[in-house]
Amino acid sequence: MSMMKKENNLFNMYNRINLEKIDINAQPPTEEPARQYYFMAKCREWVKEFQQKNGRLPGACVTTFGCQMNARDSEKLRGILREMGYEEASEDKADFVIYNTCTVRENANTRVYGRLGQLKPRKKKHPHMMIGLCGCMMQEPEVVEKLKKSYRFVDIIFGTHNIYKFAELVATRLELQDPPLAASSVYNGKSDRMVIDIWKDTDQIIEDLPNERKYSFKSGINIMFGCNNFCSYCIVPYVRGRERSRDPKAIIQEIERLVADGVSEVMLLGQNVNSYGKTLETPMTFAQLLTQIEKIEGLRRIRFMTSHPKDLSDDLIEVMGKSKKICKHLHLPVQSGSTDILAKMNRRYTKEQYLKLVEKIRAAVPDISLTTDIIVGFPGETEEDFEETLDVVRKVRYDSAFTFIYSKRTGTPAAVMENQVPEDVIKNRFDRLLKEVQTIAAETCAVHEGTVQEVLVEDICDHDSEMVTGRLSNNLLVHFYGGRELIGQYVDVSLKECRGFYYIGEKI
Ligand code: 5AD
Ligand code: SF4
């Protein structure tokens, strides 16, 4: 442990010392991540000048839309901003606003345009303000065209594959480099200057860049990027690119450093963690990776998401059954209960196979909590198909489920399928599904009443500052009376009262 601690400090210090020592008047290095540290140092100089002129540091705000992958990417952006010297600010006060966008459903795009519209008058009033857009939505060429035409006040646009280049793009926009950088495309609109850099795909994974964790005691960790599944409704493979796994040594080292820095719970992230390792030079399975992670001393809880049912192996189930650290929770998106619709969705499992898988998992880990994603109104979904979905929900009895109305995503096979389901029919099915899901979730939640379980305390409660909130291994939320000093601690709590989807507990 003590060895690891030392190494971790050195690692952080190394980055910092490096930044101070970098000769920003020399030409930028070509290799990564050294090149990005050079630009962070360059931006840091600019920040110092800003501070001298304005008597304060510039503030930045990164707003995340979408999933945990995006949340993790935002932590990387915040880490880079911190190295540049920016202070964290609320969105309404920030000099630099960054939206890390999602495009999985159409309404995610609509929200971003709405928020951008609200930023426009502020930017007009404060021309020094910078606006950056990144993430999945930026990988869609129509989006970038629309931004170039109608949202010219945006300063920087980049995608999912080159997030590591953030510092370089900021330096380009601030025109800190002479001669100007050729690497990024600079779009000169009529009056505004936009830096746009979108890559279609990449096989690069740049390690050792800074990041700023939201919580000191838990962290997400990317184990892979992209997706090769091409579910017919889903835009993710088009905007996140082909599947590629991180080197297991880099993953283990990152977790060891995090643990030395106070982290005890990790969430391994990937669009489909069950196919981890297939693209490695020396292939390995997700089950093997988990076995290695389990051995890390000081790590107490391991979570992962998302699992595709078709790739969930017997080996993985066995590892989960034996593990002392893997949390008793599995997110296993079913999407639909109808075998016909599942085929049209290109999910590559049947209703029966899914139910069998659930049985196997429950046999190996009896107290596991199961959650899922369900799409209502996929093209061609009949009332009978929908009944099949309700049937799966009743049979599996999920602890909770995310229910989505099907959203047509241009470029995906489902967008041009016949028999798109009318809106009113979808709405009716959605309401019925939600009711079923909520009723069952409340019942499954109630079974823990009276038990004593370990809670990892995460925060002070929003609605009562005398209470703290945390999670059980099975991911259920528990609120109980306690103070700030408990944050990050594991506390045994008696679960007194189930309130639908969370518990009121008592510290014992
Ligand atoms: N419409 C509705 N829901 C979708 N999802 C992915 N694509 C779509 C779409 N086009 C849902 C799936 C996935 C979750 C992250 O988002 O249920 O598991
Ligand atoms: Fe989308 Fe399917 Fe890949 Fe999940 S597994 S990201 S739903 S294509």
XYZ file of C-alpha atoms and ligand atoms in Angstrom:
534
model
C 0.000 0.000 0.000
C 2.633 2.503 1.049
C 4.606 1.837 -2.136
C 1.529 2.565 -4.194
C 0.853 5.761 -2.330
C 4.329 7.016 -3.068
C 4.048 6.160 -6.727
C 0.716 7.915 -6.981
C 2.024 11.112 -5.440
C 4.947 11.022 -7.762
C 2.612 10.532 -10.684
C 0.572 13.600 -9.823
C 3.648 15.611 -9.031
C 5.275 14.446 -12.225
C 2.432 15.919 -14.228
C 2.585 19.178 -12.325
C 6.362 19.532 -12.367
C 6.289 18.713 -16.011
C 3.795 21.470 -16.657
C 5.907 24.065 -14.844
C 9.046 22.955 -16.599
C 7.668 22.811 -20.103
C 9.244 25.308 -22.489
C 6.147 26.803 -24.053
C 8.197 28.851 -26.493
C 9.604 25.727 -28.085
C 7.653 23.891 -30.771
C 5.015 21.467 -29.425
C 6.095 17.822 -29.047
C 4.552 15.420 -31.544
C 4.085 12.464 -29.192
C 1.127 12.041 -26.818
C 0.344 12.763 -24.056
C 3.410 15.094 -23.868
C 1.905 17.253 -26.608
C -1.247 17.844 -24.568
C 0.716 18.740 -21.424
C 2.539 21.324 -23.547
C -0.783 22.902 -24.542
C -2.065 22.759 -20.964
C 1.056 24.713 -19.954
C 0.435 27.155 -22.768
C -3.191 27.707 -21.710
C -2.010 28.078 -18.104
C 0.047 31.096 -19.159
C -3.036 32.552 -20.800
C -5.016 31.936 -17.591
C -2.338 33.791 -15.583
C -2.635 36.769 -17.900
C -6.425 36.660 -17.567
C -6.033 36.700 -13.785
C -3.668 39.679 -13.897
C -6.048 41.634 -16.113
C -9.275 40.737 -14.331
C -8.204 40.170 -10.747
C -9.748 36.704 -10.744
C -9.313 33.305 -12.303
C -11.519 32.386 -15.264
C -14.316 29.965 -14.376
C -15.279 26.877 -16.359
C -18.300 24.617 -16.258
C -18.643 21.206 -17.897
C -22.243 20.049 -18.220
C -22.825 16.382 -18.977
C -25.734 14.992 -20.961
C -26.264 11.244 -21.210
C -24.574 8.179 -19.851
C -21.775 7.223 -17.461
C -19.256 7.158 -20.315
C -19.963 10.836 -20.875
C -19.778 11.521 -17.149
C -16.315 9.965 -17.122
C -15.263 11.969 -20.210
C -16.392 15.127 -18.406
C -14.093 14.241 -15.499
C -11.242 14.135 -18.008
C -12.202 17.568 -19.357
C -12.369 18.955 -15.808
C -8.921 17.505 -15.080
C -7.473 19.275 -18.104
C -9.225 22.532 -17.168
C -7.818 22.266 -13.640
C -4.297 21.844 -15.043
C -4.838 24.918 -17.204
C -5.697 26.850 -14.055
C -9.430 27.322 -14.579
C -11.635 27.493 -11.519
C -14.816 25.438 -11.395
C -17.853 27.723 -11.783
C -21.605 27.363 -12.087
C -22.880 27.506 -15.643
C -24.474 30.955 -15.253
C -21.165 32.460 -14.085
C -18.654 30.492 -16.150
C -16.348 32.173 -18.676
C -16.040 28.838 -20.433
C -19.114 26.615 -20.824
C -18.707 23.107 -22.232
C -21.588 20.815 -23.106
C -20.647 17.168 -23.319
C -23.551 15.968 -25.427
C -25.560 12.791 -25.965
C -27.492 11.749 -29.040
C -28.924 8.367 -28.116
C -32.458 9.765 -28.407
C -33.671 12.767 -30.387
C -34.753 14.694 -27.267
C -31.113 14.751 -26.099
C -30.261 16.823 -29.201
C -33.269 19.095 -28.713
C -32.157 19.875 -25.174
C -28.691 20.913 -26.314
C -30.053 23.279 -28.975
C -32.391 24.746 -26.346
C -29.562 25.336 -23.895
C -27.375 26.838 -26.621
C -30.174 29.268 -27.488
C -30.138 30.419 -23.867
C -26.369 30.961 -23.969
C -26.472 33.185 -27.046
C -27.524 36.476 -25.383
C -24.929 35.941 -22.643
C -22.169 35.443 -25.139
C -23.282 38.592 -26.978
C -23.056 40.557 -23.743
C -19.728 38.970 -22.728
C -17.817 38.345 -25.959
C -14.820 36.957 -24.082
C -16.943 33.988 -23.058
C -16.113 30.650 -24.705
C -18.523 27.873 -25.576
C -17.341 24.340 -26.305
C -19.374 21.397 -27.560
C -18.236 17.798 -27.570
C -19.516 14.252 -27.213
C -21.709 11.933 -29.253
C -23.980 14.526 -30.864
C -20.961 16.214 -32.481
C -20.143 12.999 -34.368
C -23.219 13.564 -36.537
C -22.276 15.590 -39.634
C -25.769 17.182 -39.873
C -25.362 18.547 -36.350
C -22.043 20.205 -37.157
C -23.516 21.676 -40.358
C -26.424 23.109 -38.367
C -24.047 24.589 -35.788
C -21.903 26.149 -38.503
C -24.965 27.744 -40.019
C -27.116 28.781 -37.096
C -24.952 28.676 -33.949
C -21.843 30.526 -35.028
C -21.199 31.838 -31.542
C -19.889 28.396 -30.552
C -16.083 28.455 -30.244
C -14.915 24.848 -30.142
C -16.494 21.672 -31.466
C -14.927 18.255 -31.056
C -16.087 14.659 -30.910
C -15.800 11.490 -28.877
C -12.505 10.237 -30.338
C -10.277 13.238 -29.654
C -11.422 14.394 -26.238
C -7.784 14.013 -25.126
C -6.910 16.888 -27.489
C -9.029 19.370 -25.547
C -6.072 21.502 -24.423
C -4.759 21.745 -27.970
C -8.152 22.843 -29.272
C -8.464 25.510 -26.581
C -4.978 26.784 -27.454
C -5.999 26.868 -31.118
C -9.143 28.850 -30.370
C -7.246 31.285 -28.161
C -4.678 31.611 -30.954
C -1.830 30.883 -28.585
C 0.283 29.173 -31.178
C 2.492 30.820 -33.724
C 2.536 29.651 -36.480
C -1.135 28.654 -36.127
C -1.835 24.983 -35.607
C -2.566 23.029 -38.705
C -3.888 19.970 -36.948
C -7.432 21.208 -36.372
C -9.790 22.534 -38.943
C -10.560 26.155 -38.242
C -13.788 27.257 -39.757
C -14.002 30.947 -40.450
C -17.640 31.860 -40.611
C -18.751 35.327 -41.674
C -17.853 36.932 -38.393
C -16.989 34.197 -35.960
C -14.169 31.772 -35.696
C -14.947 28.188 -34.824
C -12.423 25.479 -34.143
C -13.880 22.202 -35.346
C -12.125 18.887 -35.015
C -14.165 15.730 -35.474
C -12.683 12.318 -36.194
C -14.727 9.551 -37.762
C -13.067 6.808 -35.727
C -9.788 5.991 -34.003
C -7.812 3.040 -32.737
C -5.776 5.257 -30.404
C -6.138 5.175 -26.630
C -4.130 7.923 -24.942
C -3.227 7.056 -21.343
C -2.035 9.221 -18.443
C -4.002 12.389 -18.923
C -5.324 14.284 -15.914
C -8.849 13.898 -14.621
C -10.888 15.386 -11.815
C -13.059 12.895 -9.959
C -16.485 13.913 -8.739
C -16.151 11.669 -5.679
C -12.946 11.030 -3.755
C -13.931 7.481 -2.800
C -15.400 6.074 -6.010
C -14.570 6.339 -9.657
C -15.592 5.211 -13.099
C -12.902 3.596 -15.238
C -13.097 3.057 -18.966
C -12.092 -0.472 -19.831
C -13.147 -0.244 -23.448
C -14.488 2.220 -25.978
C -16.947 1.927 -28.853
C -19.377 -0.797 -29.806
C -19.562 -3.412 -32.578
C -23.084 -4.629 -31.960
C -25.139 -2.428 -34.231
C -28.467 -2.924 -32.516
C -30.746 -1.657 -35.261
C -32.206 1.274 -33.270
C -28.926 2.506 -31.816
C -26.683 5.319 -32.955
C -23.851 4.571 -30.520
C -21.702 2.430 -32.881
C -21.793 5.305 -35.393
C -20.779 7.988 -32.915
C -18.470 6.048 -30.585
C -16.738 3.984 -33.243
C -15.482 0.406 -33.269
C -14.906 -1.540 -30.114
C -11.407 -1.310 -28.634
C -10.228 -2.477 -25.221
C -7.712 -0.846 -22.966
C -4.612 -2.768 -22.052
C -5.345 -4.690 -18.805
C -2.060 -3.496 -17.296
C -3.095 0.129 -17.773
C -6.497 -0.611 -16.191
C -4.970 -2.356 -13.174
C -2.406 0.404 -12.728
C -5.102 3.072 -12.895
C -7.185 1.270 -10.269
C -4.142 0.779 -8.018
C -3.407 4.488 -8.204
C -7.029 5.335 -7.474
C -7.085 3.014 -4.465
C -3.886 4.611 -3.165
C -5.680 7.927 -3.563
C -8.650 6.854 -1.412
C -10.979 5.163 -3.903
C -12.635 1.962 -2.689
C -15.374 1.465 -5.295
C -14.849 1.329 -9.043
C -17.313 1.188 -11.904
C -15.821 -0.458 -14.983
C -17.270 1.237 -18.026
C -17.880 0.089 -21.576
C -20.798 -0.090 -24.019
C -20.574 -3.866 -23.753
C -18.124 -4.905 -21.032
C -18.844 -8.588 -21.648
C -16.906 -8.494 -24.883
C -13.867 -6.895 -23.213
C -10.489 -8.055 -24.450
C -11.386 -9.363 -27.893
C -9.395 -6.637 -29.663
C -6.263 -6.977 -27.510
C -3.023 -8.296 -28.965
C -3.195 -11.030 -26.342
C -6.942 -11.493 -25.992
C -8.424 -11.939 -22.540
C -11.973 -12.189 -21.239
C -13.903 -9.832 -18.995
C -14.097 -12.627 -16.407
C -10.275 -12.828 -16.404
C -9.953 -9.062 -16.055
C -12.366 -9.084 -13.107
C -10.358 -11.849 -11.433
C -7.252 -9.669 -11.648
C -9.035 -6.554 -10.400
C -10.475 -8.518 -7.476
C -6.908 -9.055 -6.212
C -6.204 -5.338 -5.779
C -5.690 -4.742 -2.089
C -7.780 -1.968 -0.580
C -10.436 -2.120 -3.304
C -13.782 -3.065 -1.756
C -16.455 -2.810 -4.392
C -16.437 -3.512 -8.131
C -19.307 -2.514 -10.397
C -19.552 -2.643 -14.160
C -21.843 -1.594 -16.962
C -23.220 -2.315 -19.504
C -23.642 -6.049 -20.067
C -25.043 -7.357 -23.318
C -26.994 -10.573 -22.589
C -25.629 -12.330 -25.680
C -22.046 -12.042 -24.383
C -22.589 -12.832 -20.703
C -20.520 -15.978 -20.273
C -20.749 -18.844 -17.779
C -17.232 -17.917 -16.687
C -18.397 -14.437 -15.769
C -21.362 -15.797 -13.825
C -18.996 -18.101 -11.947
C -16.622 -15.241 -11.129
C -19.562 -13.144 -9.916
C -20.786 -15.988 -7.744
C -17.414 -16.434 -6.045
C -16.360 -12.805 -5.779
C -16.248 -10.942 -2.488
C -15.979 -7.569 -4.191
C -18.248 -7.595 -7.236
C -21.430 -5.828 -6.207
C -24.728 -7.679 -6.109
C -26.126 -5.785 -9.031
C -26.309 -6.493 -12.723
C -27.670 -4.130 -15.342
C -28.848 -6.420 -18.122
C -30.740 -4.517 -20.836
C -33.508 -6.662 -22.323
C -34.880 -3.935 -24.674
C -37.931 -6.057 -25.562
C -39.564 -9.284 -24.400
C -40.661 -10.307 -27.882
C -38.376 -12.684 -29.750
C -39.600 -11.227 -33.069
C -38.793 -7.664 -32.039
C -35.464 -8.757 -30.544
C -34.550 -10.216 -33.955
C -35.521 -6.961 -35.674
C -33.462 -5.108 -33.091
C -30.474 -7.343 -33.972
C -30.030 -8.239 -30.297
C -29.082 -11.851 -31.062
C -30.957 -13.549 -28.205
C -34.523 -14.769 -27.742
C -36.941 -14.161 -24.896
C -36.336 -17.715 -23.679
C -32.554 -17.376 -23.795
C -32.760 -14.156 -21.804
C -34.997 -15.722 -19.152
C -32.685 -18.735 -18.902
C -29.727 -16.431 -18.425
C -31.519 -14.653 -15.588
C -32.204 -18.028 -13.965
C -28.520 -18.978 -14.204
C -27.400 -15.678 -12.692
C -29.890 -15.954 -9.833
C -28.755 -19.519 -9.135
C -25.128 -18.352 -8.844
C -25.825 -15.077 -7.018
C -29.204 -15.524 -5.269
C -29.472 -12.026 -3.782
C -28.453 -10.157 -6.928
C -30.420 -7.105 -7.965
C -31.288 -6.976 -11.655
C -32.009 -3.810 -13.595
C -32.688 -3.277 -17.264
C -33.413 -0.982 -20.208
C -36.625 -1.376 -22.205
C -37.648 0.337 -25.431
C -41.347 0.749 -26.167
C -42.696 1.259 -29.667
C -39.917 -0.210 -31.794
C -41.124 -0.349 -35.444
C -43.569 -3.186 -35.960
C -44.208 -3.740 -32.224
C -47.702 -5.224 -31.908
C -49.852 -5.442 -28.794
C -48.792 -9.107 -28.529
C -45.121 -8.141 -28.709
C -45.680 -5.598 -25.984
C -47.460 -8.206 -23.825
C -44.319 -10.336 -24.143
C -42.300 -7.436 -22.715
C -44.736 -7.154 -19.785
C -44.406 -10.899 -19.317
C -40.606 -10.664 -19.025
C -40.944 -7.786 -16.561
C -43.315 -9.884 -14.424
C -41.139 -12.985 -14.625
C -37.786 -11.322 -13.915
C -39.167 -8.850 -11.381
C -36.530 -6.184 -11.979
C -35.328 -4.067 -9.086
C -35.625 -1.150 -11.444
C -35.887 -0.483 -15.148
C -35.164 2.434 -17.435
C -38.026 2.655 -19.887
C -37.622 4.536 -23.157
C -39.916 5.528 -25.954
C -38.364 4.443 -29.240
C -36.655 7.367 -30.924
C -35.887 7.291 -34.634
C -32.186 7.913 -35.231
C -31.273 8.831 -38.791
C -28.704 6.464 -40.254
C -29.744 3.450 -38.162
C -31.490 0.501 -39.879
C -34.622 0.865 -37.716
C -35.204 4.427 -38.924
C -36.273 3.136 -42.337
C -38.235 0.130 -41.107
C -41.912 -0.075 -41.943
C -44.758 0.035 -39.426
C -43.504 2.800 -37.189
C -45.885 2.671 -34.205
C -48.293 5.626 -33.763
C -47.488 8.016 -30.933
C -50.714 7.475 -28.966
C -50.250 3.700 -29.001
C -46.675 4.071 -27.763
C -47.745 6.455 -25.007
C -50.394 4.043 -23.798
C -47.941 1.123 -23.728
C -45.280 3.241 -22.066
C -47.650 4.218 -19.238
C -48.709 0.611 -18.695
C -45.103 -0.558 -18.658
C -44.009 2.149 -16.263
C -46.791 1.261 -13.833
C -45.840 -2.415 -13.901
C -42.135 -1.660 -13.479
C -42.736 0.708 -10.574
C -45.099 -1.625 -8.734
C -42.666 -4.528 -8.987
C -39.667 -2.342 -8.070
C -41.437 -1.176 -4.894
C -42.197 -4.808 -3.977
C -38.644 -6.034 -4.605
C -37.246 -3.068 -2.710
C -39.446 -3.889 0.319
C -37.945 -7.362 0.820
C -34.859 -5.871 2.471
C -36.845 -4.226 5.261
C -35.443 -5.106 8.691
C -32.064 -6.328 7.386
C -28.710 -4.790 8.285
C -26.522 -4.001 5.278
C -23.379 -2.114 4.482
C -23.797 1.335 2.963
C -21.058 3.267 1.205
C -21.943 6.837 2.183
C -21.847 9.172 -0.823
C -23.184 12.560 0.177
C -25.341 14.727 2.397
C -29.037 14.277 1.559
C -30.499 16.921 -0.732
C -33.692 17.272 1.291
C -32.260 17.024 4.833
C -28.791 18.249 5.758
C -28.780 16.119 8.944
C -28.972 12.980 6.822
C -26.512 11.253 4.548
C -27.204 9.126 1.522
C -25.368 6.101 0.205
C -25.707 2.848 -1.665
C -25.944 -0.805 -0.763
C -23.956 -3.351 -2.728
C -27.142 -3.987 -4.747
C -27.205 -0.285 -5.684
C -30.276 0.624 -3.583
C -30.180 4.093 -2.078
C -30.362 4.480 1.700
C -30.789 7.715 3.650
C -29.980 7.838 7.360
C -29.079 10.325 10.090
C -25.374 11.033 10.074
C -22.796 13.713 9.355
C -20.387 14.731 6.633
C -17.542 12.770 8.283
C -19.226 9.539 7.111
C -18.842 10.390 3.422
C -16.674 7.738 1.778
C -17.091 5.364 4.759
C -18.736 1.937 4.872
C -21.402 1.952 7.553
C -23.665 -0.869 8.749
C -27.210 0.375 8.562
C -30.485 -1.182 9.631
C -33.034 -0.748 6.824
C -36.063 0.551 8.680
C -38.524 1.747 6.115
C -38.814 1.178 2.385
C -40.018 4.257 0.544
C -40.637 2.762 -2.871
C -37.228 2.884 -4.427
C -35.056 3.873 -1.463
C -34.722 3.188 2.257
C -34.706 5.183 5.423
C -32.165 3.461 7.626
C -30.524 3.743 11.013
C -26.807 3.537 11.683
C -26.034 0.703 14.100
N -34.649 4.959 -28.891
C -34.953 4.716 -27.607
N -34.096 4.208 -26.732
C -32.843 3.925 -27.163
N -31.779 3.413 -26.535
C -30.762 3.341 -27.409
N -31.156 3.799 -28.612
C -32.451 4.159 -28.484
C -33.419 4.691 -29.377
N -33.138 4.935 -30.652
C -31.801 2.990 -25.139
C -31.491 1.498 -25.013
C -30.129 1.496 -24.403
C -30.147 2.767 -23.578
C -28.821 3.289 -23.192
O -30.809 3.687 -24.414
O -32.433 0.933 -24.119
O -29.877 0.358 -23.615
Fe -26.191 0.520 -28.725
Fe -26.554 -2.128 -28.804
Fe -24.056 -1.135 -28.659
Fe -25.682 -0.948 -26.534
S -24.914 -2.873 -27.455
S -24.386 0.682 -27.381
S -27.686 -0.661 -27.495
S -25.492 -0.895 -30.352
